[in-house]
Amino acid sequence: MNEEIDEYDIYHQDFTTASEWEVFIARLEEVMQEWHLPRSKLAKQFSDYTKKWLTKAEDIKLHGLDFRLTYHALEPLRGCEETDNIDDHSILKDIQNGLWGSTTKFMDDTDGSAFPVSNWFGLKRYLMLCPRSPLVEGSVIKLVMSSVNIAFANVDCGVPFFVKIRDHWQHTYLGIYEDTDFKVFFDTIHLERISNQCSHLSGLVGLFKSKISSPIPLDAVVISVKFSYELKYSDTFAWRQRLLSNEFLSIDGFDVMKLIDIPFGLESSPIQSALLNAIWPQFRESAIVDSSTFSDIDPLMAPTWTITIKIRNNIRGQLSDTIDRVMQLLENKQLIMDVLGLSKSLGVVNPLHKITEAPITISKLVKAAMRQNTSVGEFKGPIADDLLMTMLYYVFPDAVANNSYPYPDQLEVENKQENGETRLCSYLKASPVDGLVWRLSLTAASLISAGGLPYLAHLWYEFTQELQYRWEHRILIQG
């Protein structure tokens, strides 16, 4: 007797339910449609671009693996013209031009993109599928690449599509682009050691032709060759620099012109490395012989030479450091009396009590101007009297007759003509050259670099005393 078999005990495979692999492909197609990447919806190319990359991103999963699909495109320059309508020929031509153009920049430097493929292949826009964890297994790589190929063809995508494989530090990528007539592979490989076949041009050409596996004879291969020679700079190289020290503040041999000699230049060499490139842009494989036994390639005979200079990060300049020291004074809340130690020597509890009193002078210049010999106890500023007198005579050259550094006869600033009238430029941020403010600024910058805050406080104290004296006695302040 035949046993009745319940139909629910029989396994039925539902072919109408999409597998995870098919869902992955459908998701890729959906995202590419949303980003308008099919050739029929693709944005037009522009004649010029900025160096800023625009990015879109979407997270996708496959068999428990997390991927991030990103679209990278250069931002077009404002006001530049659009190219002709997008078609297969124009897109492929743009990719080919980018490939040849990238040969002169290959491995030189980054272009600001998140991935180096744009610099390697001269791309202005591309798609990148990057796994969260390294994609190492060969079967998984083939599954992902087959999914990408299917999605690329179904959508008729108009930009190259890359997949990042292997460990992230290796920068290994597989990329494709396909139209009705051509298919381009952007594949990279990471070798632990270079084989003999890959050490010369003839072997590389043979390897390239074997990968094509064409049943008919191929035309001559067009090649671009680039030799790079890198010189790395180190601290062993001599670097001349002029550092401002407090030696110029000594009385012996003091020159006022050293005050305006503000330190300029870098503290160390800004160059990290220099890369010299000898380039043969395009030639047929039969034009130059380069094999394991003989080579026609001579860098001295290269038609194109370029040099790339890599600059160090966080370069420190002496002028910027000097300006930073001056700007830091804005946050200093100390009183000049405290910096110079006058509060204790004069018994000043509240400096506001001294506003209505006669000014206290230190330098011989102020003493002579006030026609009195005011004593300030045992206080002596950090700047010697003779040196201070020379500085003050430079800032106020009209204080003595026949000064060696008088003000110019005419102090001019940059003006502009507006409605027939001469007006001061709105962007003017400096005082007239060799005027009072100009001389005071340079002297203050030199003092704070060489002597520190006490030296600057001493000069500023004497400067304000002179201004107060001229204000009270109605003396014209020149400069």
mmCIF file of C-alpha atoms in Angstrom, residues 38-186:
data_model
loop_
_atom_site.group_PDB
_atom_site.id
_atom_site.type_symbol
_atom_site.label_atom_id
_atom_site.label_comp_id
_atom_site.label_asym_id
_atom_site.label_seq_id
_atom_site.Cartn_x
_atom_site.Cartn_y
_atom_site.Cartn_z
ATOM 1 C CA PRO A 38 23.178 56.266 -17.446
ATOM 2 C CA ARG A 39 24.566 57.644 -20.680
ATOM 3 C CA SER A 40 21.189 59.111 -21.624
ATOM 4 C CA LYS A 41 20.996 61.113 -18.358
ATOM 5 C CA LEU A 42 24.679 61.846 -17.839
ATOM 6 C CA ALA A 43 25.607 65.478 -17.220
ATOM 7 C CA LYS A 44 27.596 67.215 -19.928
ATOM 8 C CA GLN A 45 31.333 67.674 -19.707
ATOM 9 C CA PHE A 46 32.853 71.114 -19.154
ATOM 10 C CA SER A 47 35.905 72.743 -20.633
ATOM 11 C CA ASP A 48 37.542 73.444 -17.273
ATOM 12 C CA TYR A 49 37.267 72.192 -13.695
ATOM 13 C CA THR A 50 38.284 73.225 -10.213
ATOM 14 C CA LYS A 51 40.362 70.999 -7.921
ATOM 15 C CA LYS A 52 37.394 70.264 -5.665
ATOM 16 C CA TRP A 53 35.789 66.813 -5.786
ATOM 17 C CA LEU A 54 32.037 66.382 -5.292
ATOM 18 C CA THR A 55 31.053 63.077 -3.670
ATOM 19 C CA LYS A 56 27.892 61.003 -3.220
ATOM 20 C CA ALA A 57 27.766 57.827 -1.120
ATOM 21 C CA GLU A 58 25.429 54.904 -0.429
ATOM 22 C CA ASP A 59 25.832 51.779 1.747
ATOM 23 C CA ILE A 60 25.118 48.343 0.209
ATOM 24 C CA LYS A 61 25.375 44.787 1.604
ATOM 25 C CA LEU A 62 26.121 41.401 0.022
ATOM 26 C CA HIS A 63 26.386 38.101 1.941
ATOM 27 C CA GLY A 64 27.133 39.885 5.202
ATOM 28 C CA LEU A 65 29.772 42.133 3.615
ATOM 29 C CA ASP A 66 29.349 45.884 3.932
ATOM 30 C CA PHE A 67 30.172 48.007 0.897
ATOM 31 C CA ARG A 68 30.121 51.738 0.294
ATOM 32 C CA LEU A 69 29.328 52.877 -3.219
ATOM 33 C CA THR A 70 30.638 56.388 -3.909
ATOM 34 C CA TYR A 71 30.500 58.667 -6.920
ATOM 35 C CA HIS A 72 33.306 61.186 -7.355
ATOM 36 C CA ALA A 73 33.250 64.067 -9.842
ATOM 37 C CA LEU A 74 35.301 67.219 -10.289
ATOM 38 C CA GLU A 75 33.406 70.450 -9.726
ATOM 39 C CA PRO A 76 33.152 72.445 -12.983
ATOM 40 C CA LEU A 77 34.570 75.937 -13.039
ATOM 41 C CA ARG A 78 31.966 78.678 -12.944
ATOM 42 C CA GLY A 79 31.358 80.353 -16.256
ATOM 43 C CA CYS A 80 33.103 77.697 -18.352
ATOM 44 C CA GLU A 81 31.445 76.353 -21.477
ATOM 45 C CA GLU A 82 29.767 72.965 -21.785
ATOM 46 C CA THR A 83 30.962 70.479 -24.371
ATOM 47 C CA ASP A 84 28.851 68.905 -27.083
ATOM 48 C CA ASN A 85 26.185 66.292 -26.476
ATOM 49 C CA ILE A 86 27.230 63.157 -24.632
ATOM 50 C CA ASP A 87 27.696 60.061 -26.805
ATOM 51 C CA ASP A 88 29.795 56.899 -26.780
ATOM 52 C CA HIS A 89 32.522 58.427 -28.914
ATOM 53 C CA SER A 90 32.939 61.584 -26.808
ATOM 54 C CA ILE A 91 33.041 59.681 -23.494
ATOM 55 C CA LEU A 92 35.618 57.187 -24.766
ATOM 56 C CA LYS A 93 37.714 59.970 -26.297
ATOM 57 C CA ASP A 94 37.689 61.855 -23.003
ATOM 58 C CA ILE A 95 38.842 58.714 -21.161
ATOM 59 C CA GLN A 96 41.627 58.122 -23.683
ATOM 60 C CA ASN A 97 42.808 61.732 -23.465
ATOM 61 C CA GLY A 98 42.810 61.452 -19.686
ATOM 62 C CA LEU A 99 44.899 58.273 -19.854
ATOM 63 C CA TRP A 100 47.564 59.882 -22.040
ATOM 64 C CA GLY A 101 47.506 63.066 -19.995
ATOM 65 C CA SER A 102 47.981 61.152 -16.749
ATOM 66 C CA THR A 103 51.276 59.663 -17.962
ATOM 67 C CA THR A 104 53.074 62.919 -17.149
ATOM 68 C CA LYS A 105 51.593 63.024 -13.625
ATOM 69 C CA PHE A 106 51.569 59.315 -12.779
ATOM 70 C CA MET A 107 52.657 58.672 -9.165
ATOM 71 C CA ASP A 108 53.823 62.282 -8.750
ATOM 72 C CA ASP A 109 51.225 63.593 -6.360
ATOM 73 C CA THR A 110 47.581 63.277 -5.387
ATOM 74 C CA ASP A 111 44.853 65.361 -6.999
ATOM 75 C CA GLY A 112 42.654 65.674 -3.917
ATOM 76 C CA SER A 113 40.398 62.721 -4.710
ATOM 77 C CA ALA A 114 39.613 60.087 -2.098
ATOM 78 C CA PHE A 115 41.139 57.360 -4.292
ATOM 79 C CA PRO A 116 44.279 57.529 -6.476
ATOM 80 C CA VAL A 117 42.619 56.035 -9.580
ATOM 81 C CA SER A 118 41.605 59.506 -10.764
ATOM 82 C CA ASN A 119 45.263 60.547 -10.794
ATOM 83 C CA TRP A 120 46.515 57.277 -12.276
ATOM 84 C CA PHE A 121 44.050 57.193 -15.183
ATOM 85 C CA GLY A 122 43.278 60.905 -15.602
ATOM 86 C CA LEU A 123 39.573 60.615 -14.700
ATOM 87 C CA LYS A 124 37.229 63.512 -13.997
ATOM 88 C CA ARG A 125 34.435 61.285 -12.614
ATOM 89 C CA TYR A 126 34.176 57.666 -11.541
ATOM 90 C CA LEU A 127 32.317 55.175 -9.338
ATOM 91 C CA MET A 128 34.040 53.304 -6.506
ATOM 92 C CA LEU A 129 32.740 50.253 -4.632
ATOM 93 C CA CYS A 130 34.822 49.961 -1.474
ATOM 94 C CA PRO A 131 34.351 47.155 1.096
ATOM 95 C CA ARG A 132 34.495 47.921 4.795
ATOM 96 C CA SER A 133 36.775 44.929 5.390
ATOM 97 C CA PRO A 134 39.509 43.831 2.941
ATOM 98 C CA LEU A 135 38.217 41.880 -0.067
ATOM 99 C CA VAL A 136 40.785 39.072 -0.334
ATOM 100 C CA GLU A 137 39.019 35.828 -1.340
ATOM 101 C CA GLY A 138 39.126 35.207 -5.079
ATOM 102 C CA SER A 139 35.610 33.746 -5.259
ATOM 103 C CA VAL A 140 34.104 36.785 -3.554
ATOM 104 C CA ILE A 141 36.058 39.144 -5.836
ATOM 105 C CA LYS A 142 34.723 37.324 -8.926
ATOM 106 C CA LEU A 143 31.167 37.447 -7.549
ATOM 107 C CA VAL A 144 31.391 41.194 -6.910
ATOM 108 C CA MET A 145 32.955 41.916 -10.305
ATOM 109 C CA SER A 146 30.300 39.880 -12.124
ATOM 110 C CA SER A 147 27.610 41.830 -10.262
ATOM 111 C CA VAL A 148 29.242 45.111 -11.234
ATOM 112 C CA ASN A 149 29.476 44.068 -14.897
ATOM 113 C CA ILE A 150 25.794 43.098 -15.006
ATOM 114 C CA ALA A 151 24.631 46.284 -13.280
ATOM 115 C CA PHE A 152 26.900 48.412 -15.481
ATOM 116 C CA ALA A 153 25.477 46.881 -18.670
ATOM 117 C CA ASN A 154 21.833 47.008 -17.527
ATOM 118 C CA VAL A 155 22.030 50.688 -16.631
ATOM 119 C CA ASP A 156 24.266 51.608 -19.596
ATOM 120 C CA CYS A 157 26.500 53.532 -17.193
ATOM 121 C CA GLY A 158 28.574 56.355 -18.636
ATOM 122 C CA VAL A 159 31.393 56.571 -16.053
ATOM 123 C CA PRO A 160 34.152 54.069 -15.164
ATOM 124 C CA PHE A 161 33.326 51.708 -12.289
ATOM 125 C CA PHE A 162 36.023 50.547 -9.832
ATOM 126 C CA VAL A 163 36.110 47.921 -7.075
ATOM 127 C CA LYS A 164 38.736 48.069 -4.332
ATOM 128 C CA ILE A 165 40.259 44.667 -3.571
ATOM 129 C CA ARG A 166 42.988 43.228 -1.334
ATOM 130 C CA ASP A 167 44.198 45.004 1.787
ATOM 131 C CA HIS A 168 43.408 48.692 1.919
ATOM 132 C CA TRP A 169 47.055 49.741 2.188
ATOM 133 C CA GLN A 170 47.877 48.064 -1.140
ATOM 134 C CA HIS A 171 45.737 50.409 -3.281
ATOM 135 C CA THR A 172 44.714 47.627 -5.657
ATOM 136 C CA TYR A 173 41.670 48.228 -7.854
ATOM 137 C CA LEU A 174 39.707 46.541 -10.642
ATOM 138 C CA GLY A 175 37.820 48.854 -12.981
ATOM 139 C CA ILE A 176 35.715 48.640 -16.141
ATOM 140 C CA TYR A 177 34.154 50.860 -18.755
ATOM 141 C CA GLU A 178 32.120 49.594 -21.696
ATOM 142 C CA ASP A 179 30.206 51.035 -24.622
ATOM 143 C CA THR A 180 28.783 49.590 -27.822
ATOM 144 C CA ASP A 181 32.192 49.155 -29.483
ATOM 145 C CA PHE A 182 34.885 49.041 -26.812
ATOM 146 C CA LYS A 183 35.536 47.706 -23.345
ATOM 147 C CA VAL A 184 38.236 49.205 -21.139
ATOM 148 C CA PHE A 185 39.775 47.480 -18.111
ATOM 149 C CA PHE A 186 41.384 49.644 -15.414
#
